[in-house]
Tab-separated table of C-alpha atoms (C1' of nucleotides) in Angstrom:
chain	number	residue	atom	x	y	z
A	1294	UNK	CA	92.601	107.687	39.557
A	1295	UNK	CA	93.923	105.074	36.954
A	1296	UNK	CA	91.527	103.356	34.658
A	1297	UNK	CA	91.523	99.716	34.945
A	1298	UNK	CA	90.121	97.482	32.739
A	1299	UNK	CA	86.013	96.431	33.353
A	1300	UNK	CA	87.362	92.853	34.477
A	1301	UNK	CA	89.908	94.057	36.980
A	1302	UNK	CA	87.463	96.315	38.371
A	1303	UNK	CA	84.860	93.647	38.524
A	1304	UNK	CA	87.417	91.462	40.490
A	1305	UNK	CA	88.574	94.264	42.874
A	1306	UNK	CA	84.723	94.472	44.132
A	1307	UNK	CA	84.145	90.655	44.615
A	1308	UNK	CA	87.273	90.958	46.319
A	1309	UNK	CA	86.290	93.944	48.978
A	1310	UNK	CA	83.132	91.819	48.929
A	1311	UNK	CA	84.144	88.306	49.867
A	1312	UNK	CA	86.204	90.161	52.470
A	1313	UNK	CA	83.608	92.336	53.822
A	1314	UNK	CA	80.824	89.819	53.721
A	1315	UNK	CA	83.148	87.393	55.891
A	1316	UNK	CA	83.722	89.894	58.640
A	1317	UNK	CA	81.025	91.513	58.961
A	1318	UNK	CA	78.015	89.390	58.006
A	1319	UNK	CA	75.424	90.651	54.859
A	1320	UNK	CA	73.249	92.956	56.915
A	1321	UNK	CA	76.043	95.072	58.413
A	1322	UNK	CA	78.372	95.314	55.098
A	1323	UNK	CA	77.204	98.324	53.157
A	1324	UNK	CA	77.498	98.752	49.494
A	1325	UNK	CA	79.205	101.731	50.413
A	1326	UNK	CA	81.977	99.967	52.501
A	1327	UNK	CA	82.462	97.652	49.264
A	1328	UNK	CA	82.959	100.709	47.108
A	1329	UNK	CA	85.180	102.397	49.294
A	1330	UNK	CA	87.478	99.017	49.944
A	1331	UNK	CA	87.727	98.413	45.802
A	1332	UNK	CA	88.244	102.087	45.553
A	1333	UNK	CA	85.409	102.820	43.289
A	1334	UNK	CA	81.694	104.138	44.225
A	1335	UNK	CA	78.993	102.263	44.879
A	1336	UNK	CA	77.067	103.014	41.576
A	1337	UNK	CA	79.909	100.672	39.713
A	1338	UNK	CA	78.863	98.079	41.996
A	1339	UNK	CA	75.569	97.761	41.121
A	1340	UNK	CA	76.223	98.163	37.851
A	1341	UNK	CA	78.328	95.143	37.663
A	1342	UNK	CA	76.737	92.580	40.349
A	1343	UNK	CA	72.769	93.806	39.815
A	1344	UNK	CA	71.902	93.743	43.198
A	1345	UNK	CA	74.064	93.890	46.709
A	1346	UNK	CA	72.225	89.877	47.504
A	1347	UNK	CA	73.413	89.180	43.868
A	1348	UNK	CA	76.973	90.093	44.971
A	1349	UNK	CA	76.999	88.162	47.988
A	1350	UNK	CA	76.114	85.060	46.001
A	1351	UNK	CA	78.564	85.116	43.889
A	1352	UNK	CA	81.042	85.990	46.388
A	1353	UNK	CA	80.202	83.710	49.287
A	1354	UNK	CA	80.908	80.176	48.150
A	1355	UNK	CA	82.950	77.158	49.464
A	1356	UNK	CA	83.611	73.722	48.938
A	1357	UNK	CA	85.848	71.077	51.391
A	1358	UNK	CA	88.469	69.571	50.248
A	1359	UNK	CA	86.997	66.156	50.365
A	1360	UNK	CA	89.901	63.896	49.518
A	1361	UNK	CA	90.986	62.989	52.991
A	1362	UNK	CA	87.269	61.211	53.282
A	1363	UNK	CA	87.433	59.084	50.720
A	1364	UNK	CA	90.017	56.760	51.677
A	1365	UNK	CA	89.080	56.668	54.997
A	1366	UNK	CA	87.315	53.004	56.805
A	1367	UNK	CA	83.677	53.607	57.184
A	1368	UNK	CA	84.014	52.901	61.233
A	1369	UNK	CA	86.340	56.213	61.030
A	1370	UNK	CA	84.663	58.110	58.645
A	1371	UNK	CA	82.889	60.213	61.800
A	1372	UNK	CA	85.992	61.303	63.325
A	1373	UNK	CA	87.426	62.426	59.876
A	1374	UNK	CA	84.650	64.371	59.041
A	1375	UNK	CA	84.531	66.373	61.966
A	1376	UNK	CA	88.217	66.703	61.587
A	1377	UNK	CA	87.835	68.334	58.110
A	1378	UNK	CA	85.155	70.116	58.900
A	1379	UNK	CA	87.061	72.261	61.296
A	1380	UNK	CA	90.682	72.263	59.292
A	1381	UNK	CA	89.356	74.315	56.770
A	1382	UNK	CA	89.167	77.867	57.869
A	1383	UNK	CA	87.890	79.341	54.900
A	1384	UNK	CA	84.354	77.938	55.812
A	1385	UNK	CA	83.667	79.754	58.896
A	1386	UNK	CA	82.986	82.938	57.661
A	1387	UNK	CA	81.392	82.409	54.674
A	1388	UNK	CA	79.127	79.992	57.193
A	1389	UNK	CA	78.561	82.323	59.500
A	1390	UNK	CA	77.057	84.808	56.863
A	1391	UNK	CA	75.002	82.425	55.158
A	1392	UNK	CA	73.488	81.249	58.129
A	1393	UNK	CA	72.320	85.056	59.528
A	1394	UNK	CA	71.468	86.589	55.727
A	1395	UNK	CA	69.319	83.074	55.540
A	1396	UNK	CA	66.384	85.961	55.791
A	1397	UNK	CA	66.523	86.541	52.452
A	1398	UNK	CA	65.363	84.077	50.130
A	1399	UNK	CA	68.005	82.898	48.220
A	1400	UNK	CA	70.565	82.873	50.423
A	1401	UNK	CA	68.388	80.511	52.243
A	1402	UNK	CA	68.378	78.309	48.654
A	1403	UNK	CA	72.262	78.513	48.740
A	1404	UNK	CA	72.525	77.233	52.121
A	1405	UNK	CA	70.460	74.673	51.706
A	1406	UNK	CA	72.479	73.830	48.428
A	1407	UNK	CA	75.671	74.082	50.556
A	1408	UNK	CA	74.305	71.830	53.312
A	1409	UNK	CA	73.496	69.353	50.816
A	1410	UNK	CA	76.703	69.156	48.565
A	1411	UNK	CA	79.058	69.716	51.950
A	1412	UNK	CA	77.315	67.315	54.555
A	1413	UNK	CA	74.823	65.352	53.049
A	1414	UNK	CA	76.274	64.059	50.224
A	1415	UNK	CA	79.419	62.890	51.121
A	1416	UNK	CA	78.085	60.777	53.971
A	1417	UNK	CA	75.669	59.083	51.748
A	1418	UNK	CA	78.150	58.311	49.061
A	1419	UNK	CA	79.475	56.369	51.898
A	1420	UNK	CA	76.099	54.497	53.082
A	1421	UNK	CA	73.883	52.145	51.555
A	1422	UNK	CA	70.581	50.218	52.830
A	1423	UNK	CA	67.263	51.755	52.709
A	1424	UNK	CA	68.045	54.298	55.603
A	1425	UNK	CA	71.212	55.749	53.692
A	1426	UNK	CA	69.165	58.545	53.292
A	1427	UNK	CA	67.925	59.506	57.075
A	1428	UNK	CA	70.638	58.501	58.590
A	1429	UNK	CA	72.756	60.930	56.007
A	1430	UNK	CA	70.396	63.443	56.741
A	1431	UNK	CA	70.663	63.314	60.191
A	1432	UNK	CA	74.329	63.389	60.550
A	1433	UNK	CA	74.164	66.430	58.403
A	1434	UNK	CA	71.987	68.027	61.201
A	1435	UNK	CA	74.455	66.943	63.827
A	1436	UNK	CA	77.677	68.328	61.686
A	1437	UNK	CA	75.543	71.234	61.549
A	1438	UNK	CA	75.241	71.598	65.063
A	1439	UNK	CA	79.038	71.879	66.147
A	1440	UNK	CA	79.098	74.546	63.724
A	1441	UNK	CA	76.199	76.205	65.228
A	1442	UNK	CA	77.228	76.037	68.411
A	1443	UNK	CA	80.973	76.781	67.763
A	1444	UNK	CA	80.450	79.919	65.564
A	1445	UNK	CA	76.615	80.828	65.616
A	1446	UNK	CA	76.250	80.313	69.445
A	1447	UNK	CA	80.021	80.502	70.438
A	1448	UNK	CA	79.504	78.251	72.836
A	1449	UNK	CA	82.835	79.556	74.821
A	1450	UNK	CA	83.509	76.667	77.178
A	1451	UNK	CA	83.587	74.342	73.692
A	1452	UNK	CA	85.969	77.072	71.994
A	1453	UNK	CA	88.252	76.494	74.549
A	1454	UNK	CA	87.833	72.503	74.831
A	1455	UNK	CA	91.325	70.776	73.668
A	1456	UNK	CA	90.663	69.984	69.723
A	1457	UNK	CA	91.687	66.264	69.610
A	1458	UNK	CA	89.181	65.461	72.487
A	1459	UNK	CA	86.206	67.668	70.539
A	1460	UNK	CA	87.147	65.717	67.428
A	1461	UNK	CA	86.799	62.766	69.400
A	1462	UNK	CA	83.945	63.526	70.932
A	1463	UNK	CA	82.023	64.465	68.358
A	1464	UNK	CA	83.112	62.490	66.304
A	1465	UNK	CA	82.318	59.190	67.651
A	1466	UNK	CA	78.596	60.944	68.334
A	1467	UNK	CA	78.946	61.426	64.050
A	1468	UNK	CA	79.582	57.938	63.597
A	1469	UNK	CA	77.146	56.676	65.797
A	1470	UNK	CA	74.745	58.549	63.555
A	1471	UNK	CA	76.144	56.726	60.170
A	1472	UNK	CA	76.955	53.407	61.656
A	1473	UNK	CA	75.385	52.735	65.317
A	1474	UNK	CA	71.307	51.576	66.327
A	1475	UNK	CA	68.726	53.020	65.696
A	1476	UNK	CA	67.977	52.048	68.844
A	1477	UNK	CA	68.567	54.084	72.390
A	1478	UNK	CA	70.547	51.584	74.120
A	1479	UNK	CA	73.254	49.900	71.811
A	1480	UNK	CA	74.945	47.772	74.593
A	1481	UNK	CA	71.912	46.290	75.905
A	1482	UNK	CA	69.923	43.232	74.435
A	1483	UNK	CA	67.098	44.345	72.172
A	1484	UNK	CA	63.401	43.886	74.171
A	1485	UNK	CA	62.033	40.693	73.991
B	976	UNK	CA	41.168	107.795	66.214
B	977	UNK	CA	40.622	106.510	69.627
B	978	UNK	CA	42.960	107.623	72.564
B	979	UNK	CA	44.546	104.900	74.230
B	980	UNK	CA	46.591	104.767	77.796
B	981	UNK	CA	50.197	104.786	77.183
B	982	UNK	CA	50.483	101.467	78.664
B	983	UNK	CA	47.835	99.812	76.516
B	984	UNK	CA	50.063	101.250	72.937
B	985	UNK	CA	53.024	99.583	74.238
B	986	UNK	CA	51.088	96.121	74.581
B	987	UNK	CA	50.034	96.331	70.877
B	988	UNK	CA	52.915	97.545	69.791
B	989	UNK	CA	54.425	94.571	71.629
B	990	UNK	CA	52.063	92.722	69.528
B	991	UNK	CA	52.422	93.575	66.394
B	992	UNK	CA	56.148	93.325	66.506
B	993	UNK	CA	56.619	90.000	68.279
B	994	UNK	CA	54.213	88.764	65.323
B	995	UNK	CA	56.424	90.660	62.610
B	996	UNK	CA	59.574	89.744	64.104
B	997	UNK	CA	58.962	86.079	64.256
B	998	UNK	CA	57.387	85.962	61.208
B	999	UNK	CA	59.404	88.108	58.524
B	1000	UNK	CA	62.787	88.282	60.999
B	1001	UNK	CA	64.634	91.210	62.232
B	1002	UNK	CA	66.174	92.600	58.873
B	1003	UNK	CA	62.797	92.275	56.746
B	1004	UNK	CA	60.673	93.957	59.619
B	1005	UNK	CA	60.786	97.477	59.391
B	1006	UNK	CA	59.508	99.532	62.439
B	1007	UNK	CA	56.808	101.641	59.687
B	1008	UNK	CA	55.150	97.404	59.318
B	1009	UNK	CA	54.836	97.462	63.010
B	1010	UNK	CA	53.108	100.994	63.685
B	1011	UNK	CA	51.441	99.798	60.707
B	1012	UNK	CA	49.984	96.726	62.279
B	1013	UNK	CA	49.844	98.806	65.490
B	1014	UNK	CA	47.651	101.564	64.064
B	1015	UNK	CA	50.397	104.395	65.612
B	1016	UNK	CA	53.231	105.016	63.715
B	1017	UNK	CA	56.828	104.632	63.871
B	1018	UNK	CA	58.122	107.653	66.065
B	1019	UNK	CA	55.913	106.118	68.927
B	1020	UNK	CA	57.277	102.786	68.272
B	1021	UNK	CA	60.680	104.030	68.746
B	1022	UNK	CA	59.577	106.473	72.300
B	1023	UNK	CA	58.259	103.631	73.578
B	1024	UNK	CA	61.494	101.241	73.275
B	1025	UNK	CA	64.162	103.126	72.269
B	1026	UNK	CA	65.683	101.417	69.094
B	1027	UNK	CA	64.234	98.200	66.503
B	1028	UNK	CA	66.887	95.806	68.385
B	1029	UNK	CA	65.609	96.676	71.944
B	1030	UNK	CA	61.985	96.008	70.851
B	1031	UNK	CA	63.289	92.899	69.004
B	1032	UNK	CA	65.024	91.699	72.365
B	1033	UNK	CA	62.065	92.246	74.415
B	1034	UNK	CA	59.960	90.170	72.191
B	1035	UNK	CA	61.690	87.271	71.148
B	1036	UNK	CA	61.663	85.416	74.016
B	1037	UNK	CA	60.461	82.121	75.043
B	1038	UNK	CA	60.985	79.358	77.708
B	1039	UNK	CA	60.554	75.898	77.583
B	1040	UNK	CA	58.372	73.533	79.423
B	1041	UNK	CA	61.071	71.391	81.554
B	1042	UNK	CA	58.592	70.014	84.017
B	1043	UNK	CA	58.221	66.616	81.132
B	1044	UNK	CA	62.130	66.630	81.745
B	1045	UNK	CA	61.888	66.319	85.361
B	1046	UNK	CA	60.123	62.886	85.657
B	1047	UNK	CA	61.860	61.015	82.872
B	1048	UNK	CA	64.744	58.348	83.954
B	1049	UNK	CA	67.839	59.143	82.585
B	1050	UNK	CA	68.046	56.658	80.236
B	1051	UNK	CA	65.343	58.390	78.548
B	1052	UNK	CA	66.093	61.599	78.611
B	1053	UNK	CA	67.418	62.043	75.043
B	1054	UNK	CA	64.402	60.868	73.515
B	1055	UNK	CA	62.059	63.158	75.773
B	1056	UNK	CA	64.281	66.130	75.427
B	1057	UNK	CA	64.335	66.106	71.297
B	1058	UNK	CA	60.057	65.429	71.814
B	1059	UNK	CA	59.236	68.262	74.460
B	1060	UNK	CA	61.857	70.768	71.782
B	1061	UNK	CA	59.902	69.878	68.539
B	1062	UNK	CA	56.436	69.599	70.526
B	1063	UNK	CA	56.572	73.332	71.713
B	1064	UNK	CA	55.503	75.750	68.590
B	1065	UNK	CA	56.140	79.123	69.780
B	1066	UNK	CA	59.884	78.142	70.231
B	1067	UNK	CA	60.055	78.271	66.281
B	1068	UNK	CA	59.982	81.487	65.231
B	1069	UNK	CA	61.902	82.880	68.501
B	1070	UNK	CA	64.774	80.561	67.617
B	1071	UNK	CA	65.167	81.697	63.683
B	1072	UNK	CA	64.738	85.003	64.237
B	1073	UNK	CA	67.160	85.332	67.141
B	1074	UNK	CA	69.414	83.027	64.780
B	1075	UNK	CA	69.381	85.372	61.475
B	1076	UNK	CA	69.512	88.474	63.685
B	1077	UNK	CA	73.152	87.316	65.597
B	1078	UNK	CA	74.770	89.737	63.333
B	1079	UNK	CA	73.743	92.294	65.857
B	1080	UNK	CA	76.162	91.717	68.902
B	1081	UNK	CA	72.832	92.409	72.071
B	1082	UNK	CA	70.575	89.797	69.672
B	1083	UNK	CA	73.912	87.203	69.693
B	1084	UNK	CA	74.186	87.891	73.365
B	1085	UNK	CA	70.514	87.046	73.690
B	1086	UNK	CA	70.443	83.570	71.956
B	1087	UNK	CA	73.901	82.442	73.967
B	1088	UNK	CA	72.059	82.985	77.174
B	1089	UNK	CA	68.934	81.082	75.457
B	1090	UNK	CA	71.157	78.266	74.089
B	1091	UNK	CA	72.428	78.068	77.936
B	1092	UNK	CA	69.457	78.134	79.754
B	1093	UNK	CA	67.545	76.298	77.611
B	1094	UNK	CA	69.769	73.289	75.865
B	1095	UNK	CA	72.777	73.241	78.437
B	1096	UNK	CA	71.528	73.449	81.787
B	1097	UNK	CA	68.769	71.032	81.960
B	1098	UNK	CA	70.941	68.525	80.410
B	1099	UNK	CA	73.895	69.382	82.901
B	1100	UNK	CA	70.964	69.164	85.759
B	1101	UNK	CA	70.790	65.715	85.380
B	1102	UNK	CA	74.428	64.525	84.522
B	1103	UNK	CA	77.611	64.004	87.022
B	1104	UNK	CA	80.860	63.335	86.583
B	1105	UNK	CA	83.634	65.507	85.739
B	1106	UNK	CA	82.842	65.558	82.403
B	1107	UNK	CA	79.189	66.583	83.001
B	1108	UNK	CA	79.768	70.074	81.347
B	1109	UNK	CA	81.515	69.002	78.097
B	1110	UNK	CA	78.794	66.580	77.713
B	1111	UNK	CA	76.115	68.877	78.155
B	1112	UNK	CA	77.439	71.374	75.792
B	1113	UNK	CA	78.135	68.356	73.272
B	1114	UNK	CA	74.154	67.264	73.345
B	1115	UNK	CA	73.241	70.820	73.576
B	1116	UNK	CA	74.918	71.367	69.904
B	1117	UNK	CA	73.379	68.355	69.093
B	1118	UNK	CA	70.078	69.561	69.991
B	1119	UNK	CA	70.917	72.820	68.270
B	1120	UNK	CA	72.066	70.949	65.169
B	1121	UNK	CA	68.354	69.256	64.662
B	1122	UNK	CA	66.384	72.535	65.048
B	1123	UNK	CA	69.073	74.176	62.995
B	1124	UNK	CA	68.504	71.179	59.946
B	1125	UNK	CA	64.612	71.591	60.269
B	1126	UNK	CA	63.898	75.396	60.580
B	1127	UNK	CA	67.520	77.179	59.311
B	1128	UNK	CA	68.139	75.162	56.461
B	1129	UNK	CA	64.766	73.173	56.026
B	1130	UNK	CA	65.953	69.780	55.164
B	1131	UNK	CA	62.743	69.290	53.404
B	1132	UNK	CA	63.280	65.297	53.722
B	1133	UNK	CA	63.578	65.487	57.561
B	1134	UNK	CA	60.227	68.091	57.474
B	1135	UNK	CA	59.198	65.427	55.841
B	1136	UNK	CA	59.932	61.999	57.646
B	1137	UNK	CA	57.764	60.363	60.146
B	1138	UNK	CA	58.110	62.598	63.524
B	1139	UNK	CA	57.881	59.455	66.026
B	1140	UNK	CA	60.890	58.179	63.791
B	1141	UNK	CA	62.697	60.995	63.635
B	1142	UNK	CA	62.318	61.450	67.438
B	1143	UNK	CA	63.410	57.945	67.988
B	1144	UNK	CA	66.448	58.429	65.867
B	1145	UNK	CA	67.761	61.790	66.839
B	1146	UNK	CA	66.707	60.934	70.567
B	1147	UNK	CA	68.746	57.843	70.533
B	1148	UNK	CA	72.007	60.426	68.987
B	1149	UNK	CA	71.599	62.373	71.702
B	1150	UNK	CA	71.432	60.082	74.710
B	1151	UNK	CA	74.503	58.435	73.242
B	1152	UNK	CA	75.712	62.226	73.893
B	1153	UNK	CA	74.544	62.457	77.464
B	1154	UNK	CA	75.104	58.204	78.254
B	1155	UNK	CA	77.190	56.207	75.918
B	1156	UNK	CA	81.086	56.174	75.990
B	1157	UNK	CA	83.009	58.293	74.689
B	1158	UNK	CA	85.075	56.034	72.357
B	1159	UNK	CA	83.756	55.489	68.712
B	1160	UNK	CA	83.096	51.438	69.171
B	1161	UNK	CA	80.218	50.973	72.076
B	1162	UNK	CA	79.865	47.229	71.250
B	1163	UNK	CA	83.413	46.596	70.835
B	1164	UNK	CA	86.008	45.301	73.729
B	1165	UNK	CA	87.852	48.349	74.628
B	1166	UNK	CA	91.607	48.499	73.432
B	1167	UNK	CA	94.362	46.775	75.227
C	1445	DG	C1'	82.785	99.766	27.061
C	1446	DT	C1'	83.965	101.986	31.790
C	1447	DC	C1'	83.173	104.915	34.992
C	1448	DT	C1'	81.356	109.271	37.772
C	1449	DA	C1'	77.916	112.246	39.494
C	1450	DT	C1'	73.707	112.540	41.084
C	1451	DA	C1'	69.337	111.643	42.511
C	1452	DC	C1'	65.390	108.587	44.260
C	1453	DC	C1'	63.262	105.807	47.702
C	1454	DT	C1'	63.127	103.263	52.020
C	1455	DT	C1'	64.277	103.075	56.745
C	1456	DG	C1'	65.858	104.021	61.681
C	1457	DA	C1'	65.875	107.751	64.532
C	1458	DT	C1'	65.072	112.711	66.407
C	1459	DA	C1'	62.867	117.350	67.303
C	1460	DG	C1'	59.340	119.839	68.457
C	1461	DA	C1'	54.332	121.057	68.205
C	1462	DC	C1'	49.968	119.750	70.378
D	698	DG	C1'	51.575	110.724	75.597
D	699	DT	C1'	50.970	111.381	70.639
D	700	DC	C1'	51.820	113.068	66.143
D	701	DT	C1'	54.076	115.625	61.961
D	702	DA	C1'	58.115	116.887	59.887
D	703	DT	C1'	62.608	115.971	59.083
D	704	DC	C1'	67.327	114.030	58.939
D	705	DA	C1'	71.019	110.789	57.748
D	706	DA	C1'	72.277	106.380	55.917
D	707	DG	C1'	71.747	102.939	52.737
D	708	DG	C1'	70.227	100.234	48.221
D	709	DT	C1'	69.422	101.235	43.635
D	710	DA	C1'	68.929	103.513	39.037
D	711	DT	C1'	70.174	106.554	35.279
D	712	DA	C1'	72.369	110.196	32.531
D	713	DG	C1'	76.165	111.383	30.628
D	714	DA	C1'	81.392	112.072	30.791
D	715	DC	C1'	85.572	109.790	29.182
DNA sequence: GTCTATACCTTGATAGAC
DNA sequence: GTCTATCAAGGTATAGAC
């Protein structure tokens, strides 16, 4: 077999890794498998990542590509989001896995670090009053939910749904969130 | 050690590993823990239910309490659903553990069919139209999306935040789901 | 400094004795 | 119906070859 260099190996693993990890979630992805893919054993592995959850870490990361928000009107900014959200197809795996390995403890930290920097953030840059906060919070936990339900769930009959009218959809629920009442019924005069 | 009935192992084995499983998860609960706990040991455990995942699937169940659902006028619905999900504790641990475990195609299989009988269908119960489904599925990934923010991720600031507020607010999101229009403006003249 | 061979421990599952 | 012994797979560690 030829020798490579240490730093070629090391990126032929996180490679085989990032791969594996995507397809086939943490629990099911063997350090084995990784070995074999990057053509090496799984000793090397170790050796160069620690652990197998210290591999996934450093394999399973994304950010969005948040320049079509910014320059987007506030009353749109729901619609747009949900619209990036699902553009970027690199997310869904790495997602999906960090969702089901949320078990062990810090892949629960980097979710929650990924949640924060990907959905919370950016909608309270966008906010202000003494609710920017909540209601950032809470549009976070809706965002979160068309992803659950689209890749955790697979909610079928919303795979199939026609894109623009999701979008739509969802998105004016995602702007109600940032920009609508507090209040159940927004048409309707407040009580008394 | 005591003889017990066949019947009477499987009950406690039942009980150790519904207690295991909702507490440490599929992937950190090891069927040794639950003979363990069971005071038998693991060759029984597996006799007795075949493999880990078929013990884990007859354990993590739960339904939820729909008769507060029933009585509620429409209007209100949102608010009652979101109350009558967060007010029922044993749903917790079900729900995370069937969440982490969908890596393991029977355990996805069982938390689609709990999504759908549990978030979709009452909703759809009480909606018409032709876009009753769509809008069912929509607030069910809404629903989804809070208990997915409070026990998946642990927004610690929504653990945090005043549950009658919190109720109030995500309620309110998800009746505009089930209610409001579909266009992002409710208070606004509809175009042209 | 890189890598291979090998071995250790845990875990899910099975076989066969009682 | 219950238990002991055992296997195979997987994560991890280390010794030593190159």
């Amino acid at each position: 077999m030829v020798r490579r260099s240490g730093e070629a190996t090391r990126e032929e693993i996180r490679v085989a890794a990032a791969r594996l990890f995507r397809e086939r979630g943490f629990a099911r992805t063997s350090v084995r498998d990784i070995a074999a893919l990057a053509v090496t054993n799984p000793a090397l592995v170790i050796r160069h990542f620690g652990t197998k959850e210290l591999l996934f870490l450093d394999t399973m990361r994304f950010t969005i590509d948040d320049e079509p928000l910014l320059d987007v009107p506030l009353e749109r900014f729901g619609e747009r989001f949900i619209d990036v959200v699902l553009s970027q197809d690199d997310i869904r795996g790495v997602y999906l896995a960090l969702v089901r390995g949320s078990n062990e403890a810090q892949i629960k930290v980097r979710l929650q670090a990924i949640h924060e920097r990907t959905f919370v953030e950016p909608v309270r840059a966008r906010l202000a009053g003494p609710d920017a906060d909540v209601r950032a919070r809470i549009a976070a936990a809706v965002v979160g939910g068309l992803l659950y339900a689209l890749w955790v769930v697979e909610d079928e009959a919303l795979l199939a749904a026609d894109r623009d009218e999701l979008i739509a959809r969802y998105g004016a629920l995602l702007q109600q969130a940032l920009t609508g009442p507090t209040s159940p019924r927004p048409t309707a005069a407040p009580p008394r």
